[in-house]
Amino acid sequence: MVNFGKKLKERQFPEWQRYYINYKLMKKKVRQYAQRIQAGAEDRRSILKEFSRMLDYQIEKTVLFVLEEQGHLASRIEALGEERETLMHLTDISALHALREAYRLVGQDLLKLLHFVEINATGLRKILKKFDKRSGYKITDYYVTTRSNHPYSQLQQVFKHVGIGAVVGALSRNLAELQNHKGSYLSIYDQPVSALALQDPVIDEIKNAVERLTHSTNFLRFLGQHALIIQEDLPRPSEEYIEDQRYHFVSLLLNLVNTFLYMVNTYIIVPTADDYSISLGAAATLCGVVIGSMAFAQLISSIYFSAWSNRSYFRPLIFSSIILLLGNLLYAIAYDANSLYVLIIGRILCGLGSARAVNRRYISDCVPLKIRLQASAAFVSASALGMAAGPALAGLLQMNKTLLGVTLNQNTLPGWVMVIAWFFYLLWLWVSFKEPAREDECQADEASNKGSTQESTIEDGLTQPLLLTSQPIEQELDEEGDQEIDGSEESADDSRKPASSFIEAYKLLTKPVKVQLLIYFMLKYAMEILLSESSVVTAYYFNWGTSSVAIFLALLGLTVLPVNVVVGNYISNMFEDRQILFVAEIFTCLGVFISFNVIFPYSVAQYVCGAFITFVSAEVLEGVNLSLLSKVMSSRLARGTYNGGLLSTEAGTLARVVADVTITLAGYLGRGLLLNVTLLPTLIVGVLSLYATVSTYNSLF
């Protein structure tokens, strides 16, 4: 196995060797600093100061070279611009072709420079993590915060690539004008970025590289991370080809509709679950079992659907639709059968039909990288809309009739509506879904077609691969590759294999990952307590009917997208994810605290205020939590059966099951105590998650 230092040396451009950070020296220094700290021979503060000075020098050396190279690139673009002004008035196609090739060479050199920056940024992150781990002192937060926020920051050049955007802009504009020299003279600045579909491939490569290294945040990225569809680093060119071969828009749309319908199916019964339980001779608080049985079954279905998606996407979706259709049918006829068992079996079948693992996996594996972020955002949006539409639809189903001996009322109609919805979805799925080719088939197609698509004209653009390396640097220079210091890492081949069991996946969970999963458990627990007991609590304290509860829950669901817009577009650009996480946890606990019935009489204003603070804070917390989880989780959990999405789904589903069981057990104490008895464990779990966040705060970088 080759450690990071050797890989760094292999990846270096020989002519730039003296400008790279001296990783070997810094690793040696970290070992010495750790020994001195453990021996107590020197003041820790002086060692930290010495270490910081060493980092400053290494970064300065690299940054000054990057600025010098950027200047050379800018000078070359300026010289080519003068030549372009002359040639644009001529019709010499060969000269224009040569000029375009010259611009592309500048682009390739810029990619080379980005490769240089990426290796140095990777080395810097690894050295900071090593110092944190071996010295026991978390310098990463202090160093990055003080350097990146300083007006004379050089660290910004490493992580933000200040100035490179101007070079990319100049290249894009000139290449676009050369490509369109016979047509429109509309500037690229007159068009949105999304409209530049025909820009030169080298610009796409540069944009991907810059975006990958910059970690800039926007609404789509925030929603994409909210879905926890872990984005791998830039794929190999062959993987881009495979993804394009497997992508089918209607199939993606069918997965999104499946997500929407499942969320509607989950929440459409919440406003009436207590009434349905009473009509079958059970206590109102048994609604916890009715609602939670679906979540309990989902714990099992998530595993086998995730494994099934290794072989097929079409068959598990067909199976899911049939099971959901049957489950809702049983839920609907339970009223006339006067059987609580039929009701619960129907909900269990609905949970066994949960194909969200397939939906996530399809987006992760079959949607091209260039639109995967939008697809991930659509997945979250579909879930949010379904969550709002379910209760709203239940509020509209207010009737009491008998048709052919079948009772149609507010309790049974949600089941019948979902039977019809899943029936038509099943027909659409059967007719329109296209099973994507497996990766081995795509690779065979690629091999047979290799070398057959190289011809192009100046008008059509050139298509040869422009990546300077065959694999992502972060993936190849993985933390696990440095055996010399940590001594417990696995082979380079094994470090890229997906986990093959829950036990193996659990071993890949570091402390920060476990804490984030605990936070995810907490927020899902708080939301499930709020939503599932809402009909019972509001009926007891405020005499709300089904329509009032449905409107209340629908309004809660409608806050999801606006909250994500605000957090994704504004708050996440002003604060670090971990800062937002901590504040959101505090507000979630505050909302729970406000909801306690300690002031008599218990008012609508108090309940609604506490509920909205809890729900909105939990929504903010969920997005940031999954964003951090996607960053700190091992790349081995990006794919395979036991992936990060499955682990988070299991944690959230388990939280829902525990919450619903809590409601049912608390119901035996009487409806008057239900609210406080269920809120108390919610607050306790919230406080525990706050403590866990504080203990890992400095590692969330």
XYZ file of C-alpha atoms in Angstrom:
701
model
C 0.000 0.000 0.000
C 1.213 3.513 -0.866
C 0.778 6.214 1.768
C -0.291 9.786 1.102
C 3.227 11.216 1.008
C 4.246 8.862 -1.808
C 1.016 9.490 -3.699
C 1.566 13.221 -3.365
C 5.003 12.853 -4.890
C 3.646 10.734 -7.739
C 0.949 13.301 -8.554
C 3.288 16.279 -8.627
C 4.261 18.036 -11.819
C 8.080 17.872 -11.778
C 8.527 21.444 -12.991
C 6.423 22.730 -10.056
C 7.893 20.428 -7.420
C 9.398 23.123 -5.194
C 6.076 24.972 -4.906
C 4.093 22.098 -3.357
C 3.596 21.985 0.390
C 6.300 19.902 2.070
C 3.976 17.200 3.368
C 6.796 14.933 4.520
C 8.334 17.690 6.620
C 4.999 18.708 8.139
C 4.125 15.101 8.986
C 7.468 14.749 10.755
C 6.848 18.003 12.629
C 3.368 16.878 13.702
C 4.892 13.732 15.209
C 7.482 15.815 17.058
C 4.892 18.335 18.295
C 2.687 15.503 19.581
C 5.605 13.966 21.469
C 6.541 17.317 23.014
C 2.941 17.977 24.077
C 2.616 14.514 25.626
C 5.918 14.916 27.436
C 4.814 18.297 28.796
C 8.259 19.707 28.027
C 6.916 22.943 26.527
C 3.931 25.190 26.804
C 1.204 23.979 24.441
C 0.525 27.516 23.251
C 4.079 27.981 21.986
C 3.869 24.699 20.062
C 0.598 25.770 18.451
C 2.149 29.079 17.468
C 5.169 27.312 15.934
C 2.910 24.891 14.039
C 0.752 27.746 12.746
C 3.832 29.616 11.511
C 4.977 26.537 9.606
C 1.559 26.217 7.942
C 1.539 29.925 7.079
C 4.887 29.581 5.298
C 3.821 26.502 3.343
C 0.560 28.128 2.250
C 2.278 31.390 1.305
C 4.745 29.548 -0.910
C 1.917 27.773 -2.724
C -0.372 30.797 -3.011
C 2.277 33.103 -4.453
C 3.012 30.526 -7.134
C -0.707 30.157 -7.943
C -1.021 33.936 -8.317
C 2.020 33.996 -10.592
C 0.558 31.248 -12.801
C -2.807 33.005 -12.913
C -0.975 36.073 -14.185
C 0.685 34.040 -16.936
C -2.696 32.615 -17.972
C -4.245 36.085 -18.019
C -1.393 37.389 -20.207
C -1.869 34.526 -22.673
C -5.618 35.189 -22.841
C -4.941 38.884 -23.452
C -2.552 38.097 -26.315
C -5.022 35.649 -27.846
C -7.724 38.304 -27.541
C -5.774 40.655 -29.776
C -5.371 37.875 -32.322
C -9.065 37.044 -32.091
C -10.108 40.627 -32.852
C -8.228 40.379 -36.111
C -9.463 36.946 -37.134
C -13.129 37.525 -36.290
C -13.423 39.737 -39.376
C -11.994 37.000 -41.624
C -13.433 33.727 -42.887
C -10.280 31.645 -42.450
C -11.742 28.577 -40.723
C -8.343 26.951 -40.193
C -7.010 30.059 -38.440
C -10.086 30.219 -36.223
C -9.666 26.519 -35.446
C -6.042 27.101 -34.453
C -7.061 30.050 -32.282
C -9.678 27.980 -30.551
C -7.126 25.247 -29.902
C -4.873 27.889 -28.354
C -7.665 28.914 -25.998
C -8.254 25.280 -25.144
C -4.565 24.858 -24.297
C -4.949 27.739 -21.851
C -7.934 25.886 -20.390
C -5.897 22.701 -20.034
C -3.163 24.621 -18.242
C -5.799 26.080 -15.929
C -6.990 22.546 -15.166
C -3.397 21.673 -14.389
C -3.237 24.589 -11.958
C -6.498 23.495 -10.316
C -5.020 20.019 -9.933
C -2.037 21.629 -8.201
C -4.322 23.564 -5.834
C -6.419 20.480 -5.068
C -3.424 18.369 -4.057
C -2.132 21.117 -1.778
C -5.581 21.689 -0.246
C -5.892 17.945 0.399
C -2.481 17.830 2.049
C -3.312 20.836 4.210
C -6.582 19.300 5.411
C -4.840 16.023 6.219
C -2.076 17.710 8.196
C -4.608 19.685 10.242
C -6.579 16.515 10.990
C -3.377 14.671 11.965
C -2.401 17.428 14.368
C -5.893 17.401 15.920
C -5.782 13.631 16.304
C -2.244 13.228 17.650
C -1.967 16.323 19.826
C -5.441 16.164 21.360
C -5.903 19.866 20.612
C -8.374 20.957 17.914
C -6.412 23.517 15.954
C -8.377 23.116 12.714
C -11.230 25.383 13.774
C -8.912 28.072 15.155
C -6.525 28.049 12.218
C -9.100 28.014 9.439
C -11.321 30.632 11.098
C -8.520 33.101 11.843
C -6.874 32.715 8.419
C -9.897 32.512 6.134
C -11.712 35.486 7.704
C -8.699 37.794 7.727
C -8.730 40.578 5.083
C -5.242 39.520 3.912
C -6.110 35.829 3.883
C -3.981 33.555 1.742
C -6.015 30.525 2.764
C -8.864 31.894 0.640
C -6.710 31.252 -2.424
C -6.393 27.591 -1.483
C -10.009 26.854 -0.626
C -11.937 29.553 -2.517
C -9.663 30.024 -5.577
C -10.078 33.781 -5.645
C -9.290 35.153 -9.133
C -9.682 31.921 -11.056
C -13.297 32.842 -11.796
C -12.129 35.793 -13.892
C -9.882 33.529 -15.961
C -12.735 31.036 -16.444
C -15.037 33.880 -17.486
C -12.583 35.165 -20.081
C -12.073 31.686 -21.518
C -15.827 31.043 -21.632
C -16.592 34.300 -23.405
C -13.901 33.944 -26.030
C -14.637 30.297 -26.790
C -18.364 31.045 -27.010
C -17.767 33.893 -29.456
C -15.515 31.713 -31.575
C -18.140 28.991 -31.644
C -20.916 31.417 -32.626
C -18.945 33.636 -34.960
C -21.371 32.924 -37.807
C -24.526 33.330 -35.776
C -25.741 35.466 -32.896
C -23.366 37.943 -31.283
C -25.197 37.687 -27.954
C -22.661 37.744 -25.129
C -22.511 34.990 -22.521
C -23.188 37.715 -19.954
C -26.635 38.274 -21.531
C -27.629 34.670 -20.818
C -28.120 32.705 -17.621
C -25.421 30.135 -16.877
C -27.956 27.322 -17.268
C -28.599 28.413 -20.867
C -24.975 27.908 -21.942
C -25.585 24.330 -23.014
C -23.201 24.367 -25.972
C -20.136 25.753 -24.256
C -16.775 24.129 -24.876
C -16.095 20.877 -22.957
C -12.954 22.339 -21.399
C -15.104 24.969 -19.676
C -17.351 22.257 -18.268
C -14.299 20.461 -16.878
C -12.967 23.649 -15.303
C -16.335 24.588 -13.806
C -16.722 21.115 -12.318
C -13.244 21.260 -10.813
C -13.788 24.728 -9.330
C -17.210 23.844 -7.964
C -15.896 20.674 -6.393
C -13.117 22.505 -4.563
C -14.970 25.639 -3.587
C -17.766 24.133 -1.463
C -20.033 27.059 -2.358
C -23.594 26.747 -1.051
C -26.857 27.520 -2.816
C -30.469 26.386 -2.614
C -30.107 23.417 -4.977
C -26.966 22.186 -3.248
C -28.639 22.565 0.143
C -31.671 20.546 -0.979
C -29.447 17.957 -2.634
C -27.557 17.395 0.595
C -30.900 17.369 2.421
C -31.689 14.233 0.424
C -28.390 12.667 1.572
C -27.656 11.407 -1.901
C -23.924 11.484 -1.301
C -22.145 13.214 -4.166
C -18.917 11.520 -5.095
C -16.024 13.594 -6.389
C -15.565 14.048 -10.119
C -16.043 10.671 -11.809
C -13.794 9.123 -14.361
C -14.706 10.107 -17.948
C -15.966 6.554 -18.494
C -18.386 6.966 -15.602
C -19.867 10.071 -17.222
C -20.475 7.991 -20.346
C -22.095 5.222 -18.306
C -24.403 7.669 -16.511
C -25.538 9.237 -19.772
C -26.311 5.772 -21.154
C -28.409 4.839 -18.088
C -30.357 8.101 -17.725
C -34.030 8.217 -18.729
C -36.059 11.311 -17.783
C -39.473 9.609 -17.508
C -37.978 6.940 -15.243
C -36.562 9.670 -13.001
C -39.974 11.363 -12.989
C -41.611 8.077 -11.976
C -39.218 7.796 -9.026
C -40.076 11.340 -7.930
C -43.811 10.640 -8.222
C -43.287 7.482 -6.165
C -41.629 9.624 -3.480
C -44.498 12.139 -3.543
C -47.245 9.488 -3.351
C -45.512 7.637 -0.526
C -45.283 10.803 1.578
C -48.954 11.548 0.858
C -49.733 7.953 1.876
C -47.816 8.418 5.137
C -49.506 11.617 6.297
C -53.009 11.422 4.786
C -54.240 9.327 7.725
C -52.760 11.462 10.527
C -55.779 13.810 10.990
C -58.235 10.878 11.233
C -56.182 8.044 12.793
C -57.594 8.703 16.276
C -61.216 8.710 15.044
C -60.607 5.515 13.065
C -59.201 3.819 16.187
C -62.212 4.882 18.267
C -64.655 3.658 15.585
C -63.055 0.206 15.839
C -63.422 0.114 19.627
C -59.861 1.113 20.562
C -58.490 4.115 22.460
C -57.759 7.311 20.554
C -54.088 7.107 21.536
C -53.784 3.834 19.629
C -53.334 6.136 16.644
C -49.638 5.909 17.575
C -49.643 2.215 16.681
C -51.690 2.812 13.519
C -49.327 5.516 12.294
C -46.145 3.884 13.614
C -46.786 0.431 12.160
C -45.962 1.814 8.720
C -42.654 3.198 10.007
C -41.877 -0.090 11.778
C -42.301 -2.036 8.538
C -40.145 0.507 6.720
C -37.211 -0.487 8.935
C -37.285 -3.856 7.178
C -38.282 -2.729 3.691
C -35.439 -0.194 3.465
C -32.907 -3.015 3.710
C -34.336 -5.388 1.120
C -35.216 -2.583 -1.307
C -31.679 -1.228 -1.019
C -30.270 -4.702 -1.749
C -32.778 -5.305 -4.567
C -31.761 -2.063 -6.284
C -28.304 -3.608 -6.851
C -29.942 -5.776 -9.521
C -32.991 -3.868 -10.721
C -35.010 -0.675 -10.285
C -38.132 -1.608 -12.246
C -39.048 -4.783 -10.363
C -38.793 -3.300 -6.843
C -40.902 -0.307 -7.928
C -43.554 -2.656 -9.355
C -43.510 -4.706 -6.151
C -43.719 -1.542 -4.045
C -46.750 -0.238 -5.950
C -48.638 -3.538 -5.661
C -47.927 -3.865 -1.929
C -48.989 -0.250 -1.309
C -52.166 -0.782 -3.308
C -53.040 -3.877 -1.239
C -52.089 -2.170 2.033
C -54.361 0.797 1.365
C -57.169 -1.550 0.286
C -56.979 -3.343 3.649
C -56.859 0.013 5.451
C -60.040 1.095 3.653
C -62.062 -2.109 4.234
C -61.063 -2.429 7.896
C -63.986 -0.149 8.801
C -66.636 -2.419 7.295
C -64.802 -5.496 8.588
C -64.766 -3.838 12.027
C -61.246 -5.174 12.523
C -58.386 -3.273 14.092
C -56.054 -6.077 12.992
C -56.942 -5.567 9.322
C -56.293 -1.841 9.777
C -52.831 -2.367 11.252
C -51.917 -5.095 8.731
C -52.836 -2.663 5.978
C -50.477 -0.035 7.392
C -47.717 -2.619 7.826
C -48.054 -3.557 4.150
C -47.784 0.136 3.246
C -44.515 0.307 5.188
C -43.232 -2.841 3.479
C -43.842 -1.062 0.173
C -41.571 1.884 0.980
C -39.265 2.258 -2.032
C -37.508 5.448 -0.931
C -34.214 3.532 -0.869
C -34.769 2.701 -4.548
C -35.654 6.316 -5.350
C -32.471 7.581 -3.710
C -30.372 4.876 -5.319
C -31.747 5.583 -8.800
C -30.764 9.254 -8.512
C -27.336 8.366 -7.133
C -26.537 5.718 -9.755
C -28.477 6.571 -12.917
C -28.722 10.362 -13.103
C -25.746 12.127 -14.751
C -23.571 14.155 -12.415
C -24.378 17.402 -14.240
C -28.066 17.224 -13.206
C -27.814 15.042 -10.110
C -27.983 18.045 -7.811
C -31.255 19.180 -9.414
C -32.636 15.637 -9.191
C -31.685 15.439 -5.506
C -33.409 18.776 -4.876
C -36.495 17.505 -6.710
C -36.492 14.428 -4.450
C -36.609 16.631 -1.337
C -39.229 18.916 -2.878
C -41.438 15.940 -3.784
C -41.184 14.679 -0.201
C -42.077 18.107 1.204
C -45.039 18.558 -1.125
C -46.315 15.078 -0.285
C -46.019 15.824 3.416
C -48.175 18.950 2.983
C -50.610 17.420 0.481
C -51.445 14.381 2.654
C -53.156 16.200 5.544
C -54.659 18.768 3.167
C -56.261 16.003 1.119
C -57.591 14.365 4.290
C -59.315 17.638 5.162
C -61.193 17.536 1.851
C -62.435 13.973 2.270
C -65.341 14.872 4.540
C -68.338 12.753 3.573
C -70.345 9.814 4.893
C -71.976 7.608 2.262
C -72.398 3.966 1.382
C -71.728 2.701 -2.135
C -72.389 -0.965 -3.030
C -72.188 -1.860 0.624
C -68.854 -0.069 1.107
C -68.657 2.782 3.614
C -67.092 5.990 2.330
C -66.249 8.411 5.144
C -63.352 10.465 6.463
C -61.751 7.331 7.906
C -61.909 5.078 4.847
C -61.612 7.578 1.999
C -57.843 8.147 2.508
C -57.342 4.433 1.855
C -59.586 4.375 -1.230
C -57.964 7.515 -2.676
C -54.520 5.993 -2.313
C -55.718 2.695 -3.867
C -56.776 4.634 -6.976
C -53.562 6.689 -6.995
C -51.302 3.640 -6.738
C -53.333 1.771 -9.387
C -52.841 4.511 -11.991
C -49.198 4.921 -10.964
C -48.682 1.172 -11.453
C -50.090 1.371 -14.991
C -47.868 4.347 -15.836
C -44.839 2.611 -14.334
C -45.469 -0.589 -16.310
C -45.795 1.287 -19.614
C -43.138 3.990 -19.283
C -40.292 2.919 -16.988
C -37.057 2.014 -18.710
C -34.787 -0.344 -16.778
C -31.296 1.181 -16.936
C -28.448 -0.956 -18.211
C -26.182 -2.266 -15.483
C -22.719 -0.757 -15.240
C -20.953 -3.786 -16.702
C -23.168 -3.592 -19.804
C -22.452 0.106 -20.201
C -18.731 -0.504 -19.834
C -18.916 -3.172 -22.559
C -20.727 -0.729 -24.855
C -18.133 1.914 -24.099
C -15.284 -0.468 -24.923
C -16.850 -1.402 -28.265
C -17.416 2.230 -29.194
C -14.123 3.569 -27.884
C -12.306 5.693 -30.380
C -15.259 5.952 -32.767
C -16.499 9.406 -31.801
C -13.436 11.615 -32.033
C -14.256 13.496 -35.243
C -15.818 16.920 -34.894
C -15.919 20.281 -36.591
C -15.068 23.689 -35.224
C -18.767 24.513 -35.090
C -19.705 21.375 -33.130
C -16.857 21.608 -30.617
C -14.242 19.087 -29.542
C -15.093 16.237 -27.190
C -11.913 14.481 -26.090
C -11.495 14.005 -22.324
C -9.657 16.836 -20.631
C -9.259 15.571 -17.087
C -5.673 15.483 -16.009
C -6.136 12.467 -13.750
C -8.131 9.307 -14.155
C -9.598 9.356 -10.638
C -10.657 12.005 -8.150
C -7.765 13.226 -6.050
C -9.719 13.166 -2.804
C -10.677 9.554 -3.483
C -7.176 8.406 -4.398
C -5.473 10.379 -1.650
C -7.891 9.146 0.966
C -7.215 9.523 4.649
C -7.110 5.767 4.920
C -4.122 5.591 2.633
C -1.704 7.032 5.175
C -0.718 3.968 7.125
C 2.526 5.236 8.535
C 0.937 7.345 11.255
C -2.466 5.878 11.918
C -1.566 2.257 11.401
C -5.076 0.859 11.233
C -6.076 1.561 7.684
C -7.054 -0.847 4.955
C -5.704 -1.415 1.486
C -6.272 1.121 -1.272
C -8.595 -1.270 -3.114
C -10.646 -2.046 0.000
C -10.909 1.653 0.842
C -13.066 2.176 -2.249
C -15.346 -0.846 -1.811
C -18.852 -0.257 -0.428
C -19.701 -1.737 2.963
C -21.018 -5.282 2.641
C -22.928 -5.513 5.946
C -24.422 -3.383 8.702
C -21.513 -4.355 10.940
C -18.963 -3.203 8.377
C -20.932 -0.001 7.782
C -21.042 0.619 11.535
C -17.251 0.258 11.756
C -16.958 3.068 9.208
C -18.927 5.434 11.443
C -16.631 7.897 13.178
C -17.712 9.799 16.272
C -18.876 12.873 14.278
C -20.988 10.600 12.035
C -22.556 8.882 15.056
C -23.380 12.247 16.585
C -25.032 13.419 13.358
C -27.099 10.229 13.243
C -28.127 10.868 16.871
C -29.210 14.386 15.914
C -31.166 12.977 12.985
C -32.857 10.542 15.367
C -33.708 13.420 17.718
C -35.259 15.674 15.090
C -37.320 12.858 13.550
C -38.486 11.839 17.031
C -39.563 15.414 17.814
C -41.394 15.803 14.494
C -43.177 12.453 14.809
C -44.349 13.225 18.355
C -45.691 16.574 17.164
C -47.454 15.245 14.064
C -48.781 11.903 15.305
C -50.367 13.148 18.510
C -51.695 16.393 17.022
C -55.208 15.079 16.396
C -55.547 13.692 19.933
C -54.007 16.710 21.685
C -55.952 19.334 19.736
C -59.225 17.440 20.170
C -58.675 17.190 23.932
C -57.577 20.784 24.585
C -59.254 22.766 21.786
C -62.037 20.524 20.394
C -60.563 20.705 16.913
C -62.189 18.582 14.228
C -60.568 16.742 11.343
C -60.637 19.793 9.035
C -58.885 22.022 11.577
C -56.178 19.432 12.229
C -55.716 18.887 8.475
C -55.272 22.612 7.840
C -52.811 22.907 10.731
C -50.679 19.978 9.515
C -50.817 21.166 5.895
C -49.564 24.612 6.933
C -46.723 22.976 8.839
C -45.798 20.958 5.732
C -45.902 24.033 3.512
C -43.147 25.668 5.582
C -40.586 23.101 4.406
C -39.645 24.602 1.038
C -39.655 28.299 2.135
C -37.479 27.430 5.118
C -35.038 25.571 2.861
C -34.974 28.532 0.451
C -34.012 30.921 3.258
C -31.422 28.571 4.752
C -29.991 27.454 1.410
C -29.771 30.884 -0.210
C -28.947 33.130 2.717
C -28.242 31.679 6.154
C -25.841 28.964 4.941
C -23.827 31.623 3.096
C -23.417 33.706 6.251
C -22.718 31.016 8.834
C -20.955 27.674 9.026
C -23.079 24.528 8.911
C -22.089 23.573 12.441
C -23.134 26.991 13.769
C -26.553 26.664 12.127
C -26.782 23.105 13.461
C -26.151 24.158 17.046
C -28.608 27.068 16.974
C -31.285 24.916 15.287
C -30.905 22.298 18.040
C -31.378 24.982 20.692
C -34.528 26.297 19.007
C -35.917 22.773 18.574
C -35.528 22.217 22.319
C -37.032 25.676 22.944
C -40.098 24.807 20.850
C -40.557 21.565 22.798
C -40.203 23.441 26.104
C -42.823 26.025 25.076
C -45.257 23.224 24.193
C -45.392 21.832 27.751
C -48.727 22.265 29.515
C -47.591 24.107 32.646
C -49.864 27.153 32.376
C -53.597 26.690 32.789
C -55.630 26.946 30.679
C -53.575 25.594 27.795
C -54.061 27.982 24.875
C -54.127 27.529 21.105
C -51.516 30.279 20.759
C -49.078 28.440 23.051
C -49.538 25.109 21.268
C -49.306 26.550 17.744
C -46.294 28.711 18.645
C -44.422 25.783 20.201
C -45.349 23.492 17.310
C -44.168 25.899 14.627
C -40.886 26.636 16.410
C -40.258 22.907 16.875
C -41.199 21.948 13.321
C -39.390 24.777 11.522
C -36.260 24.373 13.672
C -36.288 20.623 13.047
C -36.580 21.277 9.293
C -33.581 23.614 9.391
C -31.764 21.089 11.548
C -32.513 18.237 9.132
C -31.060 20.038 6.122
C -27.877 21.119 7.893
C -27.528 17.780 9.674
C -27.651 15.797 6.423
C -25.347 18.329 4.771
C -22.742 17.748 7.483
C -23.380 14.014 7.405
C -22.602 13.888 3.680
C -19.274 15.647 4.389
C -18.050 13.606 7.366
C -19.273 10.204 6.175
C -16.836 7.774 4.553
C -16.864 7.639 0.746
C -17.343 3.865 1.076
C -20.903 4.644 2.181
C -21.687 6.499 -1.029
C -22.906 3.368 -2.825
C -23.822 -0.238 -2.201
C -26.641 -1.770 -0.186
C -25.499 -0.424 3.182
C -25.048 3.184 2.093
C -25.312 6.474 3.943
C -28.854 7.035 2.743
C -29.947 3.684 4.186
C -28.272 4.377 7.543
C -29.937 7.777 7.874
C -33.281 6.311 6.778
C -33.009 3.577 9.404
C -32.104 6.115 12.107
C -35.036 8.360 11.185
C -37.493 5.495 10.821
C -36.432 4.019 14.166
C -37.058 7.425 15.737
C -40.579 7.490 14.278
C -41.298 3.989 15.583
C -40.072 4.853 19.092
C -42.093 8.084 19.040
C -45.310 6.328 18.023
C -44.799 3.633 20.669
C -44.240 6.414 23.223
C -47.577 7.994 22.268
C -49.416 4.689 22.607
C -47.875 3.865 26.013
C -48.427 7.401 27.294
C -52.073 7.090 26.292
C -52.623 4.579 29.113
C -51.970 7.412 31.579
C -54.877 9.390 30.116
C -55.181 12.040 27.427
C -54.669 14.783 30.016
C -51.074 13.639 30.611
C -50.298 12.619 27.027
C -48.735 15.911 25.954
C -46.282 16.340 28.819
C -45.368 12.646 29.033
C -44.405 12.536 25.337
C -42.630 15.903 25.338
C -40.371 15.011 28.284
C -38.308 12.304 26.465
C -38.225 14.594 23.405
C -36.580 17.317 25.481
C -34.157 14.836 27.093
C -33.017 13.507 23.698
C -32.656 17.105 22.483
C -30.401 18.035 25.404
C -28.299 14.897 24.854
C -27.852 15.804 21.186
C -26.735 19.306 22.190
C -24.110 17.821 24.503
C -22.931 15.456 21.745
C -22.699 18.364 19.294
C -20.514 20.355 21.680
C -18.215 17.346 22.160
C -17.595 17.011 18.394
C -17.988 20.648 17.356
C -14.368 21.168 16.312
C -14.379 18.074 14.100
C -17.321 19.285 11.984
C -15.167 20.930 9.286
